[in-house]
Short mmCIF file of C-alpha atoms in Angstrom, two decimals:
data_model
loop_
_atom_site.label_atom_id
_atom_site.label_comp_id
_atom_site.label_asym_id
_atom_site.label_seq_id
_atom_site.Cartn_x
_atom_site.Cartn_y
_atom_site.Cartn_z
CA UNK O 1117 -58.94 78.97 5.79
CA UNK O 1118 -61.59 82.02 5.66
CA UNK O 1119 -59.97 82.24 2.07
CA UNK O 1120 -61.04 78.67 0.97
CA UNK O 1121 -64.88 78.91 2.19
CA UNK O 1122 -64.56 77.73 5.68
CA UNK O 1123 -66.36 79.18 8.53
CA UNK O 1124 -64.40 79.74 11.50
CA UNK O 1125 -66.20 80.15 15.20
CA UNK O 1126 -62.99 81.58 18.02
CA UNK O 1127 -63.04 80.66 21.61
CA UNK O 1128 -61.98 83.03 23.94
CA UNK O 1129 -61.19 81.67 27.95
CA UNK O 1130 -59.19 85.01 28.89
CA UNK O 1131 -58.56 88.26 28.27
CA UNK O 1132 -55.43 87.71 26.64
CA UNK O 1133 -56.94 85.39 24.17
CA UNK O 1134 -59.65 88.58 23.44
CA UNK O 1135 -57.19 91.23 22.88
CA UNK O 1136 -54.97 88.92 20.58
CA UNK O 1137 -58.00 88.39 18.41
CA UNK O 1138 -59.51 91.70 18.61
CA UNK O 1139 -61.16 92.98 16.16
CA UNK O 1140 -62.39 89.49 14.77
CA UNK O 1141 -65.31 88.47 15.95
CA UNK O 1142 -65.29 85.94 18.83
CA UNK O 1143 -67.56 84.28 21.40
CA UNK O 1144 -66.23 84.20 24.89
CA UNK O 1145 -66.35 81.29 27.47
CA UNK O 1146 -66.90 82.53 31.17
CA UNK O 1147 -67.90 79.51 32.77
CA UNK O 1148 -66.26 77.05 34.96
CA UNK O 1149 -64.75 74.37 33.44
CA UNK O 1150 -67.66 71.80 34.39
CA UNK O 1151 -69.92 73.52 32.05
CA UNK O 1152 -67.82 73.78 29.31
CA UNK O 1153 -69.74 70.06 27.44
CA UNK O 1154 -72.66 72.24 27.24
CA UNK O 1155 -71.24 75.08 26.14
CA UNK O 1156 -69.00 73.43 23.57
CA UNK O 1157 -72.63 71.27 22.81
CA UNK O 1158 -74.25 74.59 21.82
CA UNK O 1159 -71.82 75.77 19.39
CA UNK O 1160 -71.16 72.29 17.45
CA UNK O 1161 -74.99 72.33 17.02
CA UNK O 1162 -75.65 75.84 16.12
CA UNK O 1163 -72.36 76.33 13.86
CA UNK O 1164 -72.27 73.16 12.68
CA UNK O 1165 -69.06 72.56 13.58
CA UNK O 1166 -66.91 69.61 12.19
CA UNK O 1167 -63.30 70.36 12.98
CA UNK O 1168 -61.31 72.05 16.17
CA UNK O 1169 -58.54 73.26 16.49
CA UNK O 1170 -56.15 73.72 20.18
CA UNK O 1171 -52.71 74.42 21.14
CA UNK O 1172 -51.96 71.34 23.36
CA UNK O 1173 -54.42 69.12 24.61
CA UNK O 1174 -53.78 68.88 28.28
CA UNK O 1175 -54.75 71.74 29.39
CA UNK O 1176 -57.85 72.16 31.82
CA UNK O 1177 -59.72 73.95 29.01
CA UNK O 1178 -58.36 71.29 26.18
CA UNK O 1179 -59.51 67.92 28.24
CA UNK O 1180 -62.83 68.33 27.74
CA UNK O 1181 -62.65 69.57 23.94
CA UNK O 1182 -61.16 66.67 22.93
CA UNK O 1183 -63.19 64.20 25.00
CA UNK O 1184 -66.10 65.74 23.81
CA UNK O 1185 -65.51 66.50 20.45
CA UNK O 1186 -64.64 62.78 19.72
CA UNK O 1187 -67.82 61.64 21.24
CA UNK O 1188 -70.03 64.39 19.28
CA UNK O 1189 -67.76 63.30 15.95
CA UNK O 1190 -65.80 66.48 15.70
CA UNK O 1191 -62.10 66.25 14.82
CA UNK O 1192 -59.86 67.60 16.65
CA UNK O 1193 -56.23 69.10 15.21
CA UNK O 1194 -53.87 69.68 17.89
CA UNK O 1195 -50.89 72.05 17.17
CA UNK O 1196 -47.89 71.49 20.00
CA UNK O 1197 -44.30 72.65 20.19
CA UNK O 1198 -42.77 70.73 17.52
CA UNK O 1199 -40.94 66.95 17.71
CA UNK O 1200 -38.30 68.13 16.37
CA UNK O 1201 -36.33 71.54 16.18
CA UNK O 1202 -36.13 74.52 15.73
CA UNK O 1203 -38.03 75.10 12.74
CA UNK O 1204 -40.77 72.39 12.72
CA UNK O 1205 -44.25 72.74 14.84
CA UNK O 1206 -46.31 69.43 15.98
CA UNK O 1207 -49.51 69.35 13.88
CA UNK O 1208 -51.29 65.89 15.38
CA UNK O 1209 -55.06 65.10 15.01
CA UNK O 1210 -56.86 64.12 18.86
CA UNK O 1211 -53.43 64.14 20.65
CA UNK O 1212 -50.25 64.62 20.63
CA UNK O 1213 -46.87 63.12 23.22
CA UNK O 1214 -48.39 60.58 24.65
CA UNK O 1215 -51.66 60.54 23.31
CA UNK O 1216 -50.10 61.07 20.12
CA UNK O 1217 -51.62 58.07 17.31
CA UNK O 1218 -47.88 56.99 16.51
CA UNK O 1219 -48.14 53.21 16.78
CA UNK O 1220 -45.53 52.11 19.59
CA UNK O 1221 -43.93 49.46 17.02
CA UNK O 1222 -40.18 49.93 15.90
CA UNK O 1223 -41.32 47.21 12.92
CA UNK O 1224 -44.06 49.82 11.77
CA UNK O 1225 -41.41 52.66 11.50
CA UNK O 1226 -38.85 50.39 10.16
CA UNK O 1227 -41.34 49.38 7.16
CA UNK O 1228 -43.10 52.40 6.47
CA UNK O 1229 -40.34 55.19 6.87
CA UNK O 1230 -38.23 53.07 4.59
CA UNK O 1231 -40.88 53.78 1.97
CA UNK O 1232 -40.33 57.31 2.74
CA UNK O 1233 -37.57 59.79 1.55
CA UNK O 1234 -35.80 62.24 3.44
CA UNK O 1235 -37.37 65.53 4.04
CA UNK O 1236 -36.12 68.33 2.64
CA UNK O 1237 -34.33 71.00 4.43
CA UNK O 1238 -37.19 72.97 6.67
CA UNK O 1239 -37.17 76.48 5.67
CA UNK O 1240 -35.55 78.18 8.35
CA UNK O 1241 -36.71 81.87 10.28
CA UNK O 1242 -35.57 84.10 12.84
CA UNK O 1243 -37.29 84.03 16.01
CA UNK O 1244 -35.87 85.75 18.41
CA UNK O 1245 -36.49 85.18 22.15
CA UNK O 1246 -37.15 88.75 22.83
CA UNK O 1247 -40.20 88.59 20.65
CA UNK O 1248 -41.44 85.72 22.54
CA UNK O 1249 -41.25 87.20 25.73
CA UNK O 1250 -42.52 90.44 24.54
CA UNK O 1251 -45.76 88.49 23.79
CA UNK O 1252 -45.78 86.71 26.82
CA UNK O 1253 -45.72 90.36 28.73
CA UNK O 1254 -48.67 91.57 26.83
CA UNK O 1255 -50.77 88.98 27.00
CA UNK O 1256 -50.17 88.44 30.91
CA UNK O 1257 -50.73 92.18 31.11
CA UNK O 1258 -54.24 91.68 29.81
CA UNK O 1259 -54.75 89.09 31.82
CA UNK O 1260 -54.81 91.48 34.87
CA UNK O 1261 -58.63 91.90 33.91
CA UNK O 1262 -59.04 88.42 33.95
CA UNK O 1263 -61.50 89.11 37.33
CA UNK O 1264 -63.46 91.45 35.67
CA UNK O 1265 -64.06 90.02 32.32
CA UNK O 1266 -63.33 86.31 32.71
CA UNK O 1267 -63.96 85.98 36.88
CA UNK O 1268 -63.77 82.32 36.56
CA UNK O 1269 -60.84 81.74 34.71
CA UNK O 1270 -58.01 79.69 36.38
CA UNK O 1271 -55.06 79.42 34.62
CA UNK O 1272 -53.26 76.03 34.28
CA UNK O 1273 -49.60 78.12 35.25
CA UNK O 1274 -48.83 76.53 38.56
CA UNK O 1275 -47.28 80.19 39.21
CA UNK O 1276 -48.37 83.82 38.63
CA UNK O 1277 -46.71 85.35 36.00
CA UNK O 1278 -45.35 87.86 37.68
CA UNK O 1279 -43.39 85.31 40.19
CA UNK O 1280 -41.92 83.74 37.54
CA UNK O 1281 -40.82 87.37 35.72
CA UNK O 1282 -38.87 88.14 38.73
CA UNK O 1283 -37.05 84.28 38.39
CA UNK O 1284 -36.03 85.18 34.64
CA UNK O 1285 -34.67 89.11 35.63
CA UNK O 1286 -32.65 87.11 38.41
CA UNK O 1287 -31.45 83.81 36.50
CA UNK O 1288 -30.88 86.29 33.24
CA UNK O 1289 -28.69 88.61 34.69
CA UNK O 1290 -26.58 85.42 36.86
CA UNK O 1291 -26.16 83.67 33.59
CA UNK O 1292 -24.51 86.96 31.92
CA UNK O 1293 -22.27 88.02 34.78
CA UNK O 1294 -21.44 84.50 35.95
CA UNK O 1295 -23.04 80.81 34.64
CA UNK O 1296 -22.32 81.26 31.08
CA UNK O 1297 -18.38 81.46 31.63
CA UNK O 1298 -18.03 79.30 34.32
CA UNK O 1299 -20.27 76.36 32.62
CA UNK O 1300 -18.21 76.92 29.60
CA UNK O 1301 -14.80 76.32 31.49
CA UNK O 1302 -16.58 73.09 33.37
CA UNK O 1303 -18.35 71.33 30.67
CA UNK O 1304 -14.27 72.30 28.57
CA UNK O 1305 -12.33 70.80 31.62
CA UNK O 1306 -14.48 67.64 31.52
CA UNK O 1307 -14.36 67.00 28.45
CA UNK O 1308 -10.30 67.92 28.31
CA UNK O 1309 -9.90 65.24 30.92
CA UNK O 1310 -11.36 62.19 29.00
CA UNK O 1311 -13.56 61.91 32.27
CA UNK O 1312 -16.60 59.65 31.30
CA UNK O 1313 -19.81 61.46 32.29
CA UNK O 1314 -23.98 61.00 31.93
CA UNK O 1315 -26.38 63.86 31.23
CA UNK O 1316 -29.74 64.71 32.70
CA UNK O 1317 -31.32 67.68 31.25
CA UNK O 1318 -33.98 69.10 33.26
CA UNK O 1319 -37.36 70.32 32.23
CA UNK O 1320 -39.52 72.80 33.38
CA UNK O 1321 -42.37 71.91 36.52
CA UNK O 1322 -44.48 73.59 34.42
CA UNK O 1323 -44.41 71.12 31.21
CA UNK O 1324 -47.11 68.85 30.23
CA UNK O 1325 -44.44 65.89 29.74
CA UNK O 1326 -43.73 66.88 33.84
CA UNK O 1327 -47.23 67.23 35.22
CA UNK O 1328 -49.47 65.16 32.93
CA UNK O 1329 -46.78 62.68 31.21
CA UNK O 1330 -45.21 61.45 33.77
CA UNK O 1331 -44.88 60.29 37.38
CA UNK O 1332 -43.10 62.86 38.83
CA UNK O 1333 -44.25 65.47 40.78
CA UNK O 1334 -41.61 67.90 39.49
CA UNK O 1335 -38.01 68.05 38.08
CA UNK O 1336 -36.33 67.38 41.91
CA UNK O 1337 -38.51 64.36 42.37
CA UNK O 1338 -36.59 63.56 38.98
CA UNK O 1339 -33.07 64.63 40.32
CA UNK O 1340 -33.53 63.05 43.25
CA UNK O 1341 -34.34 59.47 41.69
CA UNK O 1342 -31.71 59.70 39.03
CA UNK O 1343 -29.10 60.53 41.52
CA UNK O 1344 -30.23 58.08 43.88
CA UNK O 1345 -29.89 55.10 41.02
CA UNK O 1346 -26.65 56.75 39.88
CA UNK O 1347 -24.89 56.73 43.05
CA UNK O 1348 -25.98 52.91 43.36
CA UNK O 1349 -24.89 51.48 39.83
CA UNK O 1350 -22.29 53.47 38.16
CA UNK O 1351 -19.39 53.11 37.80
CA UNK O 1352 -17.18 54.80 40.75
CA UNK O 1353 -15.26 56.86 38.01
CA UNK O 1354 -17.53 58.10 35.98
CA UNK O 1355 -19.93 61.57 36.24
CA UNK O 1356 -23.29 62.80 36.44
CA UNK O 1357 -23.72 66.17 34.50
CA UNK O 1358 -27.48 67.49 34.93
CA UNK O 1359 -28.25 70.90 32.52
CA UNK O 1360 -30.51 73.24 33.62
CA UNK O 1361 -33.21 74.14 31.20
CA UNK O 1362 -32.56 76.91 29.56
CA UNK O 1363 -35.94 78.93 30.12
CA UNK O 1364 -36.24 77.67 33.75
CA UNK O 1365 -37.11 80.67 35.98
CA UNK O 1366 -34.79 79.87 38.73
CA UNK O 1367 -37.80 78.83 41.56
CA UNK O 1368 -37.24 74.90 41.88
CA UNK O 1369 -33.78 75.47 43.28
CA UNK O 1370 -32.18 72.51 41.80
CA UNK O 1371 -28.69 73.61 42.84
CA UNK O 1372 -29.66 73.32 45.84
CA UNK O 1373 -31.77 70.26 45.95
CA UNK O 1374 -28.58 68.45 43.71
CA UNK O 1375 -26.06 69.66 46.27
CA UNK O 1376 -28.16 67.98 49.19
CA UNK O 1377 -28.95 65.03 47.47
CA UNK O 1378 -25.57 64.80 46.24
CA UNK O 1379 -24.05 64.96 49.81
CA UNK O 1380 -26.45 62.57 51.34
CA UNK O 1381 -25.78 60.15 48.38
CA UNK O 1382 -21.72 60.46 48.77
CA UNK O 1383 -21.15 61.71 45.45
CA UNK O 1384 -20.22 65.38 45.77
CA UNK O 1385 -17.23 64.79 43.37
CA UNK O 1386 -18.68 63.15 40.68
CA UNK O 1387 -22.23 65.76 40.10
CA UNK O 1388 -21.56 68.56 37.85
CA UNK O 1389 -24.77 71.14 37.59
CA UNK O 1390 -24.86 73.45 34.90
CA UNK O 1391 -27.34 76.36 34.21
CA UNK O 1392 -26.48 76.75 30.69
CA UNK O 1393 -23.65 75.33 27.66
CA UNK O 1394 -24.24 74.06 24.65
CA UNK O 1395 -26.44 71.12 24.82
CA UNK O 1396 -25.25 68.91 21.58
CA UNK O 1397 -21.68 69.39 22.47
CA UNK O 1398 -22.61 67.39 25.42
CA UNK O 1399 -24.55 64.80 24.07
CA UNK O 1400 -21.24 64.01 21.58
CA UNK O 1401 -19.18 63.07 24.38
CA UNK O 1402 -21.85 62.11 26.82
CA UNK O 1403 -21.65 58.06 27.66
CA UNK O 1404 -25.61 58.49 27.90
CA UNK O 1405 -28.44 60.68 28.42
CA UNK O 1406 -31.22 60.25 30.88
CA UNK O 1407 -34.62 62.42 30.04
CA UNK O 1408 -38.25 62.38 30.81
CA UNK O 1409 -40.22 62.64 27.90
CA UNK O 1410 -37.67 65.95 26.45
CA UNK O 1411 -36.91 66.61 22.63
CA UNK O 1412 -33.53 66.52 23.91
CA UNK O 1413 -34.21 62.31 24.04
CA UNK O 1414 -34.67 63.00 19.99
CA UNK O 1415 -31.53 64.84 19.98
CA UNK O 1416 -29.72 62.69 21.58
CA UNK O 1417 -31.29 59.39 19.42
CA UNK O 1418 -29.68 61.66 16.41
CA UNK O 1419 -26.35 61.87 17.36
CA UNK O 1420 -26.12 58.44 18.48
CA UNK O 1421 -25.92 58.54 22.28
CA UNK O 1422 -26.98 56.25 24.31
CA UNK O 1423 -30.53 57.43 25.79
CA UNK O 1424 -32.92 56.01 29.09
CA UNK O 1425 -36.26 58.17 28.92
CA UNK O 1426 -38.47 57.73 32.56
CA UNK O 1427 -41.29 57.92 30.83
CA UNK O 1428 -43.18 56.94 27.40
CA UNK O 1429 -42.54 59.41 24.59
CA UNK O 1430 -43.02 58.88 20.98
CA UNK O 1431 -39.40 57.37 20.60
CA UNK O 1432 -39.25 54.68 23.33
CA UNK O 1433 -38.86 52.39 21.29
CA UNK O 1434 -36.55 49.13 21.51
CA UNK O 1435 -33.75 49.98 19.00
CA UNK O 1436 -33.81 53.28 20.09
CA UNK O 1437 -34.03 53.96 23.47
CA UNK O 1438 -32.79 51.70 26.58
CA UNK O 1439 -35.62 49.28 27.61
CA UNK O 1440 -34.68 47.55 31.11
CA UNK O 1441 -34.45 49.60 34.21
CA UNK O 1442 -32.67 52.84 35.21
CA UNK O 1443 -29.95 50.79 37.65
CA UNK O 1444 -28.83 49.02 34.28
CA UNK O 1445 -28.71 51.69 32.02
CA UNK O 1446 -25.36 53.20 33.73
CA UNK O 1447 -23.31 50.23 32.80
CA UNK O 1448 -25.06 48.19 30.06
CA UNK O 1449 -26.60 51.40 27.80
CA UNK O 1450 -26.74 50.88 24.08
CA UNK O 1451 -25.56 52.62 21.23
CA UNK O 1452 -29.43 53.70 19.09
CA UNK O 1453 -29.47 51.62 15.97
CA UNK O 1454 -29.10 54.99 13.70
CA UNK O 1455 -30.48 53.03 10.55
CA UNK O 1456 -34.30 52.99 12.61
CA UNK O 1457 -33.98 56.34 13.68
CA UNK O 1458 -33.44 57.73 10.30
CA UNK O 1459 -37.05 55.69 9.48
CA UNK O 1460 -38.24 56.77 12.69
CA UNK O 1461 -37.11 60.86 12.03
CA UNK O 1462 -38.84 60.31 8.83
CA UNK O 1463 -41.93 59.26 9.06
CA UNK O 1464 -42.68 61.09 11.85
CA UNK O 1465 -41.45 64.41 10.10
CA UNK O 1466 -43.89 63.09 7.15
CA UNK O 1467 -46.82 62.31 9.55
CA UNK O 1468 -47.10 64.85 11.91
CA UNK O 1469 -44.28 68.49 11.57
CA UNK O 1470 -44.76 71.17 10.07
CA UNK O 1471 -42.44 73.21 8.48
CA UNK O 1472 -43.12 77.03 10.73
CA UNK O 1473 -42.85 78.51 14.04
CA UNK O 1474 -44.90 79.61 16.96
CA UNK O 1475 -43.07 83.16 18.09
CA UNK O 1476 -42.56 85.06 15.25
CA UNK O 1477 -44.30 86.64 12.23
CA UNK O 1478 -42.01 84.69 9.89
CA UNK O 1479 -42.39 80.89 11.56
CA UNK O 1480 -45.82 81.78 11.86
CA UNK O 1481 -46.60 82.73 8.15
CA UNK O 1482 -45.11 79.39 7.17
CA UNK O 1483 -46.95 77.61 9.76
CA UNK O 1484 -50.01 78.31 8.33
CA UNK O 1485 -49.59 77.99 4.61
CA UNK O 1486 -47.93 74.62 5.54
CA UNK O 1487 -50.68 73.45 8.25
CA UNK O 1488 -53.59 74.30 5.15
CA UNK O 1489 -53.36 71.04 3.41
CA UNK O 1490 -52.80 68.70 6.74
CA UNK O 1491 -56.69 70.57 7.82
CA UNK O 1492 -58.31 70.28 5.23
CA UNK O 1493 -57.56 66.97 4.36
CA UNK O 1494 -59.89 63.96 5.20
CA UNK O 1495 -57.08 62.11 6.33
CA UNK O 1496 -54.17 62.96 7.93
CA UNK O 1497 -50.82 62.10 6.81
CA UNK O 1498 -50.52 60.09 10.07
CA UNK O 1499 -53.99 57.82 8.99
CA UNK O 1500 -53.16 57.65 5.28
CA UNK O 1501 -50.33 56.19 6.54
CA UNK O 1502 -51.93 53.46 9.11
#
């Protein structure tokens, strides 16, 4: 953006954020978050700033950006994990999930992504996970002088980082000398059987869709209500299957919370938990899937299962997702009409992905040469659209 004339003004709240944008000039924010109007006040005046730009917008540090930029007329771009994957990234202007500007209408989609054609093939990129966590590492590392340089800086991890490094060594090194191959043989056997079965794949605490998105306190709050309304309306023959997620640090003890739950419910026989197997091969055979507000809902929309989300993500829709209550969903779930998710996929592709990645120097590079355009613009794809 330097490159086409624009002026760019970068917002530091920790060290990590310093040392990933060192040497570049910055300004640094070392306040508490109460005075961050008036310091965000000062720089829109003095820079002249018309645009912003945030990863997420729920964060402690993002809240009052985007509350105050709208009321000072500043736009606000937010970039988020992308809708759908792996090689697409969210670009949204003032909000994104469930503050996302997607109307709520399956008639809107139906009409305007049937105007649309199919996107092409995303340009795909290695990104390896090691990279990621790599960078994760470092920047936690520099965090360390968080108390020194950035003394009021709270961090909107409900953990420290080092807590949950410990989780990963652990949960890693169970899922190579034990989870993988056992999963494999259970989620083989149950499918070998013709046993009909329901999947619940779990988030992490940590996620936005978990903490801000929804109205659960955390993912055993979620098991807990699922396998209560399970063990009440299903069918006596048929399985619950709930999937670990698969970067889950191994601290909410769901096994454990599922096998006491499970007991108390009197349904120890029909609750399979899994820490890791191959998430679309269960969605094929899966007689529904139950989710938050998870991309795995979009996954499953795509290959036709039947899908209950317990909250209100950009495809609960009626046509797409099951609109009466949780106790009906496990006998009267329906099919997603695939002719409104192909609009749906569509337009919302067209409106608000972009083609790039987050964790590597590859999906990054396209990121920004594909994000350029959707900036600049004076309207987004999403408002020329509307």
């Amino acid at each position: 953006m330097l490159a086409n004339g624009h002026r760019l003004l970068k917002v530091n709240f920790d060290t990590g954020d310093w040392v990933y944008w060192a040497p570049r000039r910055s300004w640094h924010f070392r306040g508490d978050v109460e005075s961050l109007r008036d310091f965000l006040d000062d720089k829109y005046q003095k820079f002249g700033v018309t645009d912003q730009i945030l990863f997420g917008d729920r964060r402690p540090v993002h809240r009052p950006a985007v509350e105050h930029g709208a009321a000072r007329g500043v736009r606000t771009h937010v970039f988020e994990e992308g809708y759908f994957r792996p090689y697409w990234v969210t670009l949204e202007r003032e909000g994104v999930n469930s503050h996302s500007l997607l109307p709520r209408d399956p008639d809107w989609f139906w009409e305007v992504g049937g105007r649309l054609p199919d996107p092409p093939q995303p340009v795909g990129f290695h990104s390896p996970f090691r990279t990621r966590a790599i960078h994760d590492v470092l920047y936690h590392l520099a965090g360390m002088t968080n108390p020194v340089f950035f003394p009021r800086y709270r961090t909107h991890a409900p953990l420290p980082a080092a807590v949950e490094y410990a989780g990963y060594v652990k949960r890693l090194t169970m899922l190579r000398l034990w989870h993988r191959r056992r999963d494999a043989d259970r989620i083989a056997a149950l499918i070998n059987s013709g046993k009909q079965f329901y999947l619940l794949p779990l988030q992490l605490n940590s996620d936005a869709q978990i903490s801000d998105h929804s109205r659960f306190a955390d993912m055993n709050e979620v098991i807990e209500y699922v396998m209560e309304s399970f063990s009440r309306r299903a069918d006596n023959d048929v399985y619950l299957v709930i999937k670990n997620h698969s970067l889950d640090a191994g601290l909410g003890h769901h096994a454990r919370t599922i096998a006491r739950t499970a007991k108390r419910l009197d349904v120890e026989g029909r609750v399979v938990y899994l820490e890791s197997g191959d998430l679309e091969l269960l969605l094929r055979h899966a007689r529904g899937c139950v989710t938050v507000n998870s991309t795995t809902g979009i996954i499953a929309l795509g290959l036709g299962c039947p899908t209950m989300t317990l909250s209100d993500p950009i495809y609960n829709l009626p046509g797409l997702t099951f609109q009466r209550p949780l106790d009906a969903f496990w006998r009267d779930g329906t099919v997603p009409d695939a002719e409104l998710f192909r609009r749906f996929r569509n337009t919302v592709i067209h409106a608000t992905q972009v083609n790039g990645g987050f964790y590597s120097s590859e999906g990054i590079a396209l990121a920004v040469a594909n994000s350029l355009q959707k900036l600049e613009a004076e309207r987004s794809p999403l408002e020329a659209l509307l």
